[in-house]
PDB file of C-alpha atoms in Angstrom:
ATOM      1  CA  MET A1251      94.258  87.122 112.565  1.00  0.00           C
ATOM      2  CA  LYS A1252      97.867  88.127 111.992  1.00  0.00           C
ATOM      3  CA  ARG A1253      99.548  86.142 109.246  1.00  0.00           C
ATOM      4  CA  VAL A1254     102.865  84.465 110.020  1.00  0.00           C
ATOM      5  CA  PRO A1255     104.987  84.435 106.829  1.00  0.00           C
ATOM      6  CA  GLY A1256     105.953  80.952 105.714  1.00  0.00           C
ATOM      7  CA  LEU A1257     103.474  79.231 108.038  1.00  0.00           C
ATOM      8  CA  THR A1258     101.560  77.009 105.609  1.00  0.00           C
ATOM      9  CA  LEU A1259      99.028  74.303 106.338  1.00  0.00           C
ATOM     10  CA  ARG A1260     101.317  71.736 104.732  1.00  0.00           C
ATOM     11  CA  ARG A1261     104.108  72.578 107.153  1.00  0.00           C
ATOM     12  CA  LEU A1262     101.698  72.255 110.059  1.00  0.00           C
ATOM     13  CA  GLU A1263     100.639  68.826 108.764  1.00  0.00           C
ATOM     14  CA  VAL A1264     104.287  67.779 108.580  1.00  0.00           C
ATOM     15  CA  PHE A1265     104.975  69.028 112.108  1.00  0.00           C
ATOM     16  CA  ILE A1266     101.941  67.197 113.567  1.00  0.00           C
ATOM     17  CA  ALA A1267     102.822  63.994 111.692  1.00  0.00           C
ATOM     18  CA  ILE A1268     106.334  64.066 113.229  1.00  0.00           C
ATOM     19  CA  ALA A1269     104.984  64.781 116.706  1.00  0.00           C
ATOM     20  CA  GLU A1270     102.369  62.034 116.546  1.00  0.00           C
ATOM     21  CA  GLY A1271     104.563  59.480 114.727  1.00  0.00           C
ATOM     22  CA  GLY A1272     107.676  59.961 116.767  1.00  0.00           C
ATOM     23  CA  GLY A1273     110.102  60.767 113.975  1.00  0.00           C
ATOM     24  CA  PHE A1274     110.900  62.172 110.562  1.00  0.00           C
ATOM     25  CA  ARG A1275     110.862  58.786 108.846  1.00  0.00           C
ATOM     26  CA  ALA A1276     107.442  57.890 110.227  1.00  0.00           C
ATOM     27  CA  ALA A1277     106.096  61.288 109.108  1.00  0.00           C
ATOM     28  CA  ALA A1278     107.513  60.790 105.613  1.00  0.00           C
ATOM     29  CA  GLU A1279     105.811  57.392 105.336  1.00  0.00           C
ATOM     30  CA  ARG A1280     102.533  58.720 106.724  1.00  0.00           C
ATOM     31  CA  LEU A1281     102.431  61.656 104.288  1.00  0.00           C
ATOM     32  CA  GLY A1282     103.952  59.821 101.334  1.00  0.00           C
ATOM     33  CA  VAL A1283     106.830  62.265 100.802  1.00  0.00           C
ATOM     34  CA  ALA A1284     110.626  62.032 100.842  1.00  0.00           C
ATOM     35  CA  GLN A1285     112.355  62.468 104.196  1.00  0.00           C
ATOM     36  CA  PRO A1286     114.502  65.436 102.976  1.00  0.00           C
ATOM     37  CA  SER A1287     111.249  67.288 102.259  1.00  0.00           C
ATOM     38  CA  ILE A1288     110.133  66.649 105.859  1.00  0.00           C
ATOM     39  CA  SER A1289     113.402  68.048 107.163  1.00  0.00           C
ATOM     40  CA  SER A1290     113.088  71.109 104.931  1.00  0.00           C
ATOM     41  CA  HIS A1291     109.630  71.910 106.323  1.00  0.00           C
ATOM     42  CA  VAL A1292     110.838  71.558 109.914  1.00  0.00           C
ATOM     43  CA  GLN A1293     113.813  73.814 109.297  1.00  0.00           C
ATOM     44  CA  ALA A1294     111.508  76.475 107.875  1.00  0.00           C
ATOM     45  CA  LEU A1295     109.143  76.198 110.862  1.00  0.00           C
ATOM     46  CA  GLU A1296     111.981  76.438 113.368  1.00  0.00           C
ATOM     47  CA  ALA A1297     113.360  79.490 111.570  1.00  0.00           C
ATOM     48  CA  GLN A1298     109.925  81.121 111.801  1.00  0.00           C
ATOM     49  CA  SER A1299     109.268  80.154 115.424  1.00  0.00           C
ATOM     50  CA  GLY A1300     112.719  81.218 116.598  1.00  0.00           C
ATOM     51  CA  GLY A1301     113.845  77.987 118.210  1.00  0.00           C
ATOM     52  CA  ALA A1302     114.018  74.218 118.055  1.00  0.00           C
ATOM     53  CA  LEU A1303     110.712  72.387 117.978  1.00  0.00           C
ATOM     54  CA  PHE A1304     112.190  68.897 118.403  1.00  0.00           C
ATOM     55  CA  GLU A1305     115.048  67.310 120.351  1.00  0.00           C
ATOM     56  CA  ARG A1306     116.852  64.942 117.967  1.00  0.00           C
ATOM     57  CA  ARG A1307     118.044  61.771 119.694  1.00  0.00           C
ATOM     58  CA  ARG A1308     120.083  59.396 117.642  1.00  0.00           C
ATOM     59  CA  GLY A1309     118.380  56.033 117.459  1.00  0.00           C
ATOM     60  CA  ARG A1310     115.445  57.155 119.609  1.00  0.00           C
ATOM     61  CA  GLY A1311     113.538  59.396 117.239  1.00  0.00           C
ATOM     62  CA  VAL A1312     112.566  62.883 118.315  1.00  0.00           C
ATOM     63  CA  GLU A1313     110.762  64.525 121.213  1.00  0.00           C
ATOM     64  CA  LEU A1314     109.015  67.870 121.397  1.00  0.00           C
ATOM     65  CA  THR A1315     110.760  70.743 123.110  1.00  0.00           C
ATOM     66  CA  ASP A1316     108.722  73.047 125.348  1.00  0.00           C
ATOM     67  CA  LEU A1317     108.398  75.389 122.370  1.00  0.00           C
ATOM     68  CA  GLY A1318     107.317  72.434 120.251  1.00  0.00           C
ATOM     69  CA  LYS A1319     104.615  71.452 122.755  1.00  0.00           C
ATOM     70  CA  THR A1320     103.186  74.968 122.648  1.00  0.00           C
ATOM     71  CA  PHE A1321     103.444  74.987 118.871  1.00  0.00           C
ATOM     72  CA  LEU A1322     101.647  71.614 118.636  1.00  0.00           C
ATOM     73  CA  SER A1323      98.582  72.906 120.478  1.00  0.00           C
ATOM     74  CA  HIS A1324      98.225  75.851 118.121  1.00  0.00           C
ATOM     75  CA  ALA A1325      99.006  73.758 115.035  1.00  0.00           C
ATOM     76  CA  ARG A1326      96.211  71.316 115.839  1.00  0.00           C
ATOM     77  CA  GLN A1327      93.773  74.169 116.398  1.00  0.00           C
ATOM     78  CA  LEU A1328      94.728  75.859 113.122  1.00  0.00           C
ATOM     79  CA  LEU A1329      94.346  72.633 111.138  1.00  0.00           C
ATOM     80  CA  ALA A1330      90.985  71.914 112.761  1.00  0.00           C
ATOM     81  CA  GLU A1331      89.785  75.415 111.833  1.00  0.00           C
ATOM     82  CA  ALA A1332      91.073  74.898 108.290  1.00  0.00           C
ATOM     83  CA  ASP A1333      89.174  71.601 108.044  1.00  0.00           C
ATOM     84  CA  ASP A1334      86.017  73.333 109.304  1.00  0.00           C
ATOM     85  CA  MET A1335      86.486  76.050 106.704  1.00  0.00           C
ATOM     86  CA  VAL A1336      86.849  73.499 103.914  1.00  0.00           C
ATOM     87  CA  SER A1337      83.711  71.699 105.105  1.00  0.00           C
ATOM     88  CA  ASP A1338      81.758  74.951 105.326  1.00  0.00           C
ATOM     89  CA  LEU A1339      82.855  76.004 101.845  1.00  0.00           C
ATOM     90  CA  SER A1340      81.944  72.604 100.478  1.00  0.00           C
ATOM     91  CA  ARG A1341      78.465  72.861 102.013  1.00  0.00           C
ATOM     92  CA  PHE A1342      78.106  76.408 100.690  1.00  0.00           C
ATOM     93  CA  ARG A1343      79.019  75.303  97.159  1.00  0.00           C
ATOM     94  CA  ALA A1344      76.578  72.408  97.378  1.00  0.00           C
ATOM     95  CA  VAL A1345      73.763  74.758  98.435  1.00  0.00           C
ATOM     96  CA  ALA A1346      74.742  77.348  95.820  1.00  0.00           C
ATOM     97  CA  GLU A1347      74.614  74.712  93.084  1.00  0.00           C
ATOM     98  CA  ARG A1348      70.961  73.986  93.847  1.00  0.00           C
ATOM     99  CA  ARG A1349      69.935  77.597  94.537  1.00  0.00           C
ATOM    100  CA  VAL A1350      68.271  79.861  91.962  1.00  0.00           C
ATOM    101  CA  VAL A1351      68.058  83.571  92.794  1.00  0.00           C
ATOM    102  CA  PHE A1352      65.559  85.070  90.379  1.00  0.00           C
ATOM    103  CA  ALA A1353      65.275  88.850  89.971  1.00  0.00           C
ATOM    104  CA  CYS A1354      61.905  89.863  88.539  1.00  0.00           C
ATOM    105  CA  GLN A1355      60.831  93.303  87.399  1.00  0.00           C
ATOM    106  CA  ARG A1356      57.915  94.563  89.458  1.00  0.00           C
ATOM    107  CA  SER A1357      55.840  95.160  86.309  1.00  0.00           C
ATOM    108  CA  LEU A1358      55.821  91.381  85.769  1.00  0.00           C
ATOM    109  CA  SER A1359      55.248  90.315  89.368  1.00  0.00           C
ATOM    110  CA  GLN A1360      51.517  89.689  88.923  1.00  0.00           C
ATOM    111  CA  VAL A1361      52.013  87.398  85.933  1.00  0.00           C
ATOM    112  CA  LEU A1362      54.742  85.096  87.225  1.00  0.00           C
ATOM    113  CA  PRO A1363      53.673  83.632  90.619  1.00  0.00           C
ATOM    114  CA  PRO A1364      51.776  80.642  89.127  1.00  0.00           C
ATOM    115  CA  LEU A1365      54.747  79.866  86.864  1.00  0.00           C
ATOM    116  CA  LEU A1366      57.186  80.010  89.776  1.00  0.00           C
ATOM    117  CA  ALA A1367      54.924  77.881  91.966  1.00  0.00           C
ATOM    118  CA  ASN A1368      54.774  75.294  89.197  1.00  0.00           C
ATOM    119  CA  PHE A1369      58.575  75.114  89.051  1.00  0.00           C
ATOM    120  CA  ALA A1370      58.939  74.908  92.831  1.00  0.00           C
ATOM    121  CA  GLY A1371      56.398  72.084  92.934  1.00  0.00           C
ATOM    122  CA  GLU A1372      58.120  70.094  90.201  1.00  0.00           C
ATOM    123  CA  HIS A1373      61.689  70.672  91.447  1.00  0.00           C
ATOM    124  CA  LYS A1374      61.710  70.498  95.219  1.00  0.00           C
ATOM    125  CA  GLU A1375      65.442  69.843  95.126  1.00  0.00           C
ATOM    126  CA  VAL A1376      66.018  73.427  93.958  1.00  0.00           C
ATOM    127  CA  GLU A1377      65.904  76.361  96.375  1.00  0.00           C
ATOM    128  CA  LEU A1378      64.114  79.164  94.511  1.00  0.00           C
ATOM    129  CA  ILE A1379      64.538  82.716  95.808  1.00  0.00           C
ATOM    130  CA  THR A1380      62.610  85.498  94.049  1.00  0.00           C
ATOM    131  CA  ARG A1381      63.510  89.167  94.379  1.00  0.00           C
ATOM    132  CA  VAL A1382      61.318  91.895  92.903  1.00  0.00           C
ATOM    133  CA  GLY A1383      62.431  95.378  91.911  1.00  0.00           C
ATOM    134  CA  ARG A1384      62.663  98.059  89.258  1.00  0.00           C
ATOM    135  CA  GLN A1385      64.535  97.286  86.043  1.00  0.00           C
ATOM    136  CA  GLU A1386      67.588  99.204  87.260  1.00  0.00           C
ATOM    137  CA  GLU A1387      67.633  97.059  90.401  1.00  0.00           C
ATOM    138  CA  ILE A1388      67.371  93.873  88.328  1.00  0.00           C
ATOM    139  CA  VAL A1389      70.376  94.965  86.269  1.00  0.00           C
ATOM    140  CA  ASP A1390      72.399  95.715  89.411  1.00  0.00           C
ATOM    141  CA  MET A1391      71.498  92.369  91.006  1.00  0.00           C
ATOM    142  CA  ILE A1392      72.669  90.431  87.950  1.00  0.00           C
ATOM    143  CA  ARG A1393      75.857  92.466  87.617  1.00  0.00           C
ATOM    144  CA  ASN A1394      76.896  92.145  91.265  1.00  0.00           C
ATOM    145  CA  GLY A1395      75.889  88.491  91.605  1.00  0.00           C
ATOM    146  CA  THR A1396      73.039  89.042  94.078  1.00  0.00           C
ATOM    147  CA  ALA A1397      70.834  87.236  91.544  1.00  0.00           C
ATOM    148  CA  ASN A1398      71.860  84.764  88.840  1.00  0.00           C
ATOM    149  CA  ILE A1399      68.899  85.120  86.476  1.00  0.00           C
ATOM    150  CA  GLY A1400      66.579  88.049  85.783  1.00  0.00           C
ATOM    151  CA  LEU A1401      63.474  88.922  83.801  1.00  0.00           C
ATOM    152  CA  PHE A1402      62.429  92.393  82.700  1.00  0.00           C
ATOM    153  CA  LEU A1403      60.732  94.372  79.948  1.00  0.00           C
ATOM    154  CA  GLY A1404      62.916  96.239  77.496  1.00  0.00           C
ATOM    155  CA  GLU A1405      64.413  96.160  74.066  1.00  0.00           C
ATOM    156  CA  GLN A1406      67.715  97.966  74.594  1.00  0.00           C
ATOM    157  CA  ASP A1407      70.933  95.985  75.096  1.00  0.00           C
ATOM    158  CA  ILE A1408      72.567  96.554  78.492  1.00  0.00           C
ATOM    159  CA  GLN A1409      76.309  96.258  79.045  1.00  0.00           C
ATOM    160  CA  GLY A1410      77.315  93.312  81.198  1.00  0.00           C
ATOM    161  CA  LEU A1411      74.133  91.321  80.547  1.00  0.00           C
ATOM    162  CA  ARG A1412      73.359  88.500  78.151  1.00  0.00           C
ATOM    163  CA  ALA A1413      69.705  88.682  77.129  1.00  0.00           C
ATOM    164  CA  THR A1414      67.281  86.290  75.451  1.00  0.00           C
ATOM    165  CA  THR A1415      63.796  87.351  74.357  1.00  0.00           C
ATOM    166  CA  VAL A1416      61.265  84.892  75.814  1.00  0.00           C
ATOM    167  CA  GLY A1417      58.036  86.644  74.845  1.00  0.00           C
ATOM    168  CA  HIS A1418      56.285  89.972  74.537  1.00  0.00           C
ATOM    169  CA  MET A1419      54.094  91.759  77.046  1.00  0.00           C
ATOM    170  CA  GLN A1420      51.122  93.813  75.909  1.00  0.00           C
ATOM    171  CA  LEU A1421      50.916  97.425  77.060  1.00  0.00           C
ATOM    172  CA  ALA A1422      47.975  99.833  77.093  1.00  0.00           C
ATOM    173  CA  ILE A1423      47.286 103.547  77.416  1.00  0.00           C
ATOM    174  CA  ALA A1424      45.102 104.071  80.486  1.00  0.00           C
ATOM    175  CA  ALA A1425      42.923 107.139  81.037  1.00  0.00           C
ATOM    176  CA  ALA A1426      40.343 108.295  83.542  1.00  0.00           C
ATOM    177  CA  PRO A1427      36.730 107.745  82.358  1.00  0.00           C
ATOM    178  CA  GLU A1428      36.251 111.539  82.129  1.00  0.00           C
ATOM    179  CA  HIS A1429      39.279 112.062  79.885  1.00  0.00           C
ATOM    180  CA  PRO A1430      38.459 113.707  76.502  1.00  0.00           C
ATOM    181  CA  LEU A1431      39.844 110.686  74.624  1.00  0.00           C
ATOM    182  CA  ALA A1432      38.181 108.044  76.809  1.00  0.00           C
ATOM    183  CA  ARG A1433      35.146 107.381  74.549  1.00  0.00           C
ATOM    184  CA  ARG A1434      36.775 107.826  71.172  1.00  0.00           C
ATOM    185  CA  GLN A1435      37.699 104.968  68.856  1.00  0.00           C
ATOM    186  CA  ASN A1436      40.750 104.567  66.617  1.00  0.00           C
ATOM    187  CA  ILE A1437      42.564 107.604  67.988  1.00  0.00           C
ATOM    188  CA  PRO A1438      45.522 108.698  65.820  1.00  0.00           C
ATOM    189  CA  PRO A1439      48.586 108.244  68.081  1.00  0.00           C
ATOM    190  CA  ALA A1440      49.893 111.709  67.140  1.00  0.00           C
ATOM    191  CA  GLU A1441      46.993 113.251  69.089  1.00  0.00           C
ATOM    192  CA  LEU A1442      48.341 111.849  72.358  1.00  0.00           C
ATOM    193  CA  SER A1443      51.177 114.401  72.281  1.00  0.00           C
ATOM    194  CA  ALA A1444      48.642 117.112  73.110  1.00  0.00           C
ATOM    195  CA  TYR A1445      47.737 115.531  76.473  1.00  0.00           C
ATOM    196  CA  PRO A1446      49.761 115.181  79.706  1.00  0.00           C
ATOM    197  CA  PHE A1447      51.088 111.816  80.859  1.00  0.00           C
ATOM    198  CA  VAL A1448      52.248 110.347  84.149  1.00  0.00           C
ATOM    199  CA  GLY A1449      55.113 107.885  84.252  1.00  0.00           C
ATOM    200  CA  ALA A1450      58.510 106.843  85.549  1.00  0.00           C
ATOM    201  CA  PRO A1451      61.143 109.394  86.610  1.00  0.00           C
ATOM    202  CA  ASP A1452      63.965 110.492  84.319  1.00  0.00           C
ATOM    203  CA  GLY A1453      66.601 107.787  83.967  1.00  0.00           C
ATOM    204  CA  SER A1454      64.180 104.895  84.312  1.00  0.00           C
ATOM    205  CA  LEU A1455      65.060 102.141  81.846  1.00  0.00           C
ATOM    206  CA  LEU A1456      61.416 101.082  81.577  1.00  0.00           C
ATOM    207  CA  GLY A1457      60.409 104.705  81.066  1.00  0.00           C
ATOM    208  CA  GLN A1458      62.948 105.054  78.272  1.00  0.00           C
ATOM    209  CA  GLY A1459      61.618 101.901  76.641  1.00  0.00           C
ATOM    210  CA  ILE A1460      58.028 103.146  76.808  1.00  0.00           C
ATOM    211  CA  ALA A1461      59.024 106.525  75.339  1.00  0.00           C
ATOM    212  CA  ALA A1462      60.726 104.738  72.425  1.00  0.00           C
ATOM    213  CA  LEU A1463      57.661 102.511  71.968  1.00  0.00           C
ATOM    214  CA  LEU A1464      55.318 105.511  71.807  1.00  0.00           C
ATOM    215  CA  ALA A1465      57.628 107.359  69.436  1.00  0.00           C
ATOM    216  CA  GLY A1466      57.530 104.307  67.186  1.00  0.00           C
ATOM    217  CA  ILE A1467      53.752 104.605  66.704  1.00  0.00           C
ATOM    218  CA  GLY A1468      53.832 108.365  66.114  1.00  0.00           C
ATOM    219  CA  VAL A1469      53.642 109.971  69.564  1.00  0.00           C
ATOM    220  CA  SER A1470      56.267 112.611  68.882  1.00  0.00           C
ATOM    221  CA  SER A1471      56.536 113.877  72.457  1.00  0.00           C
ATOM    222  CA  VAL A1472      55.399 112.734  75.903  1.00  0.00           C
ATOM    223  CA  ASP A1473      54.793 115.467  78.462  1.00  0.00           C
ATOM    224  CA  LEU A1474      55.248 113.842  81.879  1.00  0.00           C
ATOM    225  CA  VAL A1475      53.519 116.128  84.361  1.00  0.00           C
ATOM    226  CA  SER A1476      53.891 113.775  87.331  1.00  0.00           C
ATOM    227  CA  LYS A1477      56.400 110.998  87.967  1.00  0.00           C
ATOM    228  CA  ALA A1478      56.724 108.092  90.398  1.00  0.00           C
ATOM    229  CA  THR A1479      58.630 104.831  90.686  1.00  0.00           C
ATOM    230  CA  GLU A1480      55.708 102.810  92.089  1.00  0.00           C
ATOM    231  CA  PHE A1481      52.721 101.637  90.093  1.00  0.00           C
ATOM    232  CA  GLU A1482      50.096 102.365  92.766  1.00  0.00           C
ATOM    233  CA  PHE A1483      51.032 106.045  92.860  1.00  0.00           C
ATOM    234  CA  LEU A1484      50.823 106.312  89.068  1.00  0.00           C
ATOM    235  CA  ARG A1485      47.533 104.420  89.016  1.00  0.00           C
ATOM    236  CA  ALA A1486      46.055 106.870  91.527  1.00  0.00           C
ATOM    237  CA  LEU A1487      47.247 109.807  89.423  1.00  0.00           C
ATOM    238  CA  VAL A1488      45.524 108.422  86.322  1.00  0.00           C
ATOM    239  CA  ILE A1489      42.278 107.716  88.186  1.00  0.00           C
ATOM    240  CA  GLY A1490      42.473 111.272  89.494  1.00  0.00           C
ATOM    241  CA  GLY A1491      42.617 112.614  85.961  1.00  0.00           C
ATOM    242  CA  VAL A1492      46.188 113.953  86.163  1.00  0.00           C
ATOM    243  CA  GLY A1493      47.308 112.335  82.915  1.00  0.00           C
ATOM    244  CA  LEU A1494      47.468 109.318  80.625  1.00  0.00           C
ATOM    245  CA  TYR A1495      49.574 106.322  81.598  1.00  0.00           C
ATOM    246  CA  CYS A1496      51.264 103.761  79.348  1.00  0.00           C
ATOM    247  CA  CYS A1497      51.775 100.578  81.339  1.00  0.00           C
ATOM    248  CA  VAL A1498      51.573  96.781  81.289  1.00  0.00           C
ATOM    249  CA  LEU A1499      48.007  95.781  80.418  1.00  0.00           C
ATOM    250  CA  ASP A1500      47.900  93.088  83.096  1.00  0.00           C
ATOM    251  CA  ARG A1501      48.428  95.636  85.875  1.00  0.00           C
ATOM    252  CA  VAL A1502      45.354  97.713  84.964  1.00  0.00           C
ATOM    253  CA  ALA A1503      43.104  95.046  83.428  1.00  0.00           C
ATOM    254  CA  ALA A1504      40.988  94.850  86.601  1.00  0.00           C
ATOM    255  CA  ASP A1505      40.513  98.628  86.483  1.00  0.00           C
ATOM    256  CA  PHE A1506      39.418  98.397  82.843  1.00  0.00           C
ATOM    257  CA  ASP A1507      36.935  95.655  83.777  1.00  0.00           C
ATOM    258  CA  SER A1508      35.517  97.661  86.681  1.00  0.00           C
ATOM    259  CA  GLY A1509      35.354 100.944  84.783  1.00  0.00           C
ATOM    260  CA  ALA A1510      37.775 102.733  87.110  1.00  0.00           C
ATOM    261  CA  LEU A1511      39.988 103.300  84.073  1.00  0.00           C
ATOM    262  CA  VAL A1512      39.508 103.228  80.304  1.00  0.00           C
ATOM    263  CA  MET A1513      41.854 101.662  77.766  1.00  0.00           C
ATOM    264  CA  LEU A1514      42.327 104.073  74.884  1.00  0.00           C
ATOM    265  CA  SER A1515      41.553 102.742  71.410  1.00  0.00           C
ATOM    266  CA  LEU A1516      44.431 103.658  69.124  1.00  0.00           C
ATOM    267  CA  ASP A1517      44.692 103.540  65.359  1.00  0.00           C
ATOM    268  CA  ALA A1518      47.931 101.589  65.675  1.00  0.00           C
ATOM    269  CA  PRO A1519      49.208  98.035  66.094  1.00  0.00           C
ATOM    270  CA  PRO A1520      49.042  96.593  69.637  1.00  0.00           C
ATOM    271  CA  LEU A1521      51.662  98.035  71.958  1.00  0.00           C
ATOM    272  CA  THR A1522      54.083  95.298  72.980  1.00  0.00           C
ATOM    273  CA  MET A1523      57.476  95.166  74.635  1.00  0.00           C
ATOM    274  CA  GLU A1524      60.011  92.367  74.731  1.00  0.00           C
ATOM    275  CA  MET A1525      60.266  90.260  77.852  1.00  0.00           C
ATOM    276  CA  ARG A1526      63.948  89.483  78.318  1.00  0.00           C
ATOM    277  CA  GLN A1527      65.575  86.736  80.337  1.00  0.00           C
ATOM    278  CA  VAL A1528      69.000  87.998  81.415  1.00  0.00           C
ATOM    279  CA  PHE A1529      72.237  86.585  82.803  1.00  0.00           C
ATOM    280  CA  SER A1530      75.672  87.949  83.613  1.00  0.00           C
ATOM    281  CA  VAL A1531      78.175  87.733  80.753  1.00  0.00           C
ATOM    282  CA  THR A1532      80.974  86.822  83.190  1.00  0.00           C
ATOM    283  CA  LYS A1533      79.421  84.473  85.759  1.00  0.00           C
ATOM    284  CA  PRO A1534      78.722  80.810  84.906  1.00  0.00           C
ATOM    285  CA  VAL A1535      75.180  79.450  84.808  1.00  0.00           C
ATOM    286  CA  SER A1536      74.655  76.500  87.165  1.00  0.00           C
ATOM    287  CA  PRO A1537      72.602  73.452  86.121  1.00  0.00           C
ATOM    288  CA  ALA A1538      69.803  74.546  88.497  1.00  0.00           C
ATOM    289  CA  VAL A1539      69.668  78.032  86.963  1.00  0.00           C
ATOM    290  CA  ALA A1540      69.689  76.542  83.450  1.00  0.00           C
ATOM    291  CA  LEU A1541      66.838  74.223  84.458  1.00  0.00           C
ATOM    292  CA  PHE A1542      64.814  77.139  85.818  1.00  0.00           C
ATOM    293  CA  ALA A1543      65.505  79.288  82.755  1.00  0.00           C
ATOM    294  CA  GLU A1544      64.270  76.561  80.416  1.00  0.00           C
ATOM    295  CA  HIS A1545      61.217  75.925  82.595  1.00  0.00           C
ATOM    296  CA  LEU A1546      60.349  79.627  82.551  1.00  0.00           C
ATOM    297  CA  ARG A1547      60.678  79.783  78.761  1.00  0.00           C
ATOM    298  CA  ARG A1548      58.402  76.747  78.356  1.00  0.00           C
ATOM    299  CA  GLN A1549      55.810  78.086  80.788  1.00  0.00           C
ATOM    300  CA  LEU A1550      55.721  81.489  79.096  1.00  0.00           C
ATOM    301  CA  ALA A1551      55.369  79.811  75.705  1.00  0.00           C
ATOM    302  CA  ALA A1552      52.452  77.748  77.037  1.00  0.00           C
ATOM    303  CA  HIS A1553      50.711  80.892  78.275  1.00  0.00           C
ATOM    304  CA  ASN A1554      51.435  82.620  74.973  1.00  0.00           C
ATOM    305  CA  SER A1555      49.678  79.843  73.089  1.00  0.00           C
ATOM    306  CA  LYS A1556      46.502  80.389  75.133  1.00  0.00           C
ATOM    307  CA  GLY A1557      46.165  83.909  73.763  1.00  0.00           C
ATOM    308  CA  ASP A1558      45.174  85.456  77.098  1.00  0.00           C
ATOM    309  CA  LYS A1559      45.509  89.194  76.668  1.00  0.00           C
ATOM    310  CA  ARG A1560      46.570  89.554  80.296  1.00  0.00           C
ATOM    311  CA  LEU A1561      49.543  87.249  79.880  1.00  0.00           C
ATOM    312  CA  PRO A1562      52.643  87.553  77.698  1.00  0.00           C
ATOM    313  CA  ILE A1563      51.892  87.417  73.973  1.00  0.00           C
ATOM    314  CA  THR A1564      53.989  86.519  70.961  1.00  0.00           C
TER     315      THR A1564
END
């Protein structure tokens, strides 16, 4: 819609008040402003419209000119549309205040559903939307406002995000049952450098975190012979004997139980990675988001206290 300079909603309100009240004085009383201000608005409107909007009749108030009658129809329509816009924005803000958009890293998606269901059951007044993706996607969603709270694995600080550690997730090195290391106990981590791995592509934040984690226990180099972004592809590669795979224990626990994969026994402390709850550093946190964040922290802490190896540990 083309913008008419100087045509403000306030001036339209003044014009309609004069037309409906029959005069400048009545409009001033209706709007609670001084009569000179009413006259100033009308003069500005007439200058913009290119002609007189009212016929001034001494002692008999004012009447609309033909131009004024045309102007009145459009003025009422514009004010009605403005009122609709204000109502729509008000409804949008009300919905946004009770909406939580949660971005969850795919590696955690099997752990969290019961926790999210618990929150949704306890807080039916909150609209909970969950989006699942890679860590890079979680970061982008928080930065651009698509999501207002996120959860991912990682220990590096990321620009534009405010992070709080809410627990640790246990990782494991998975191998095919026929792998040379599969039946050994207390394997020195340095030996892993001699064997191929499968994992995330270059640039993956989770992949970088895992590489740093392995380096910290003495795996000096990780030779990634096959890469994929999706867990199921990597799982198939490991089962096929292509290479070792360092991943979240929960995602392969069923394979360890069934014997499809073997968890390597390392002469090293348990492999764990921080689980971080993240927010934007620039966007405010609504009461609903704060409520969800606290609920998630409490629920994770409760699971931690149970000591289930397939859930986050402290």
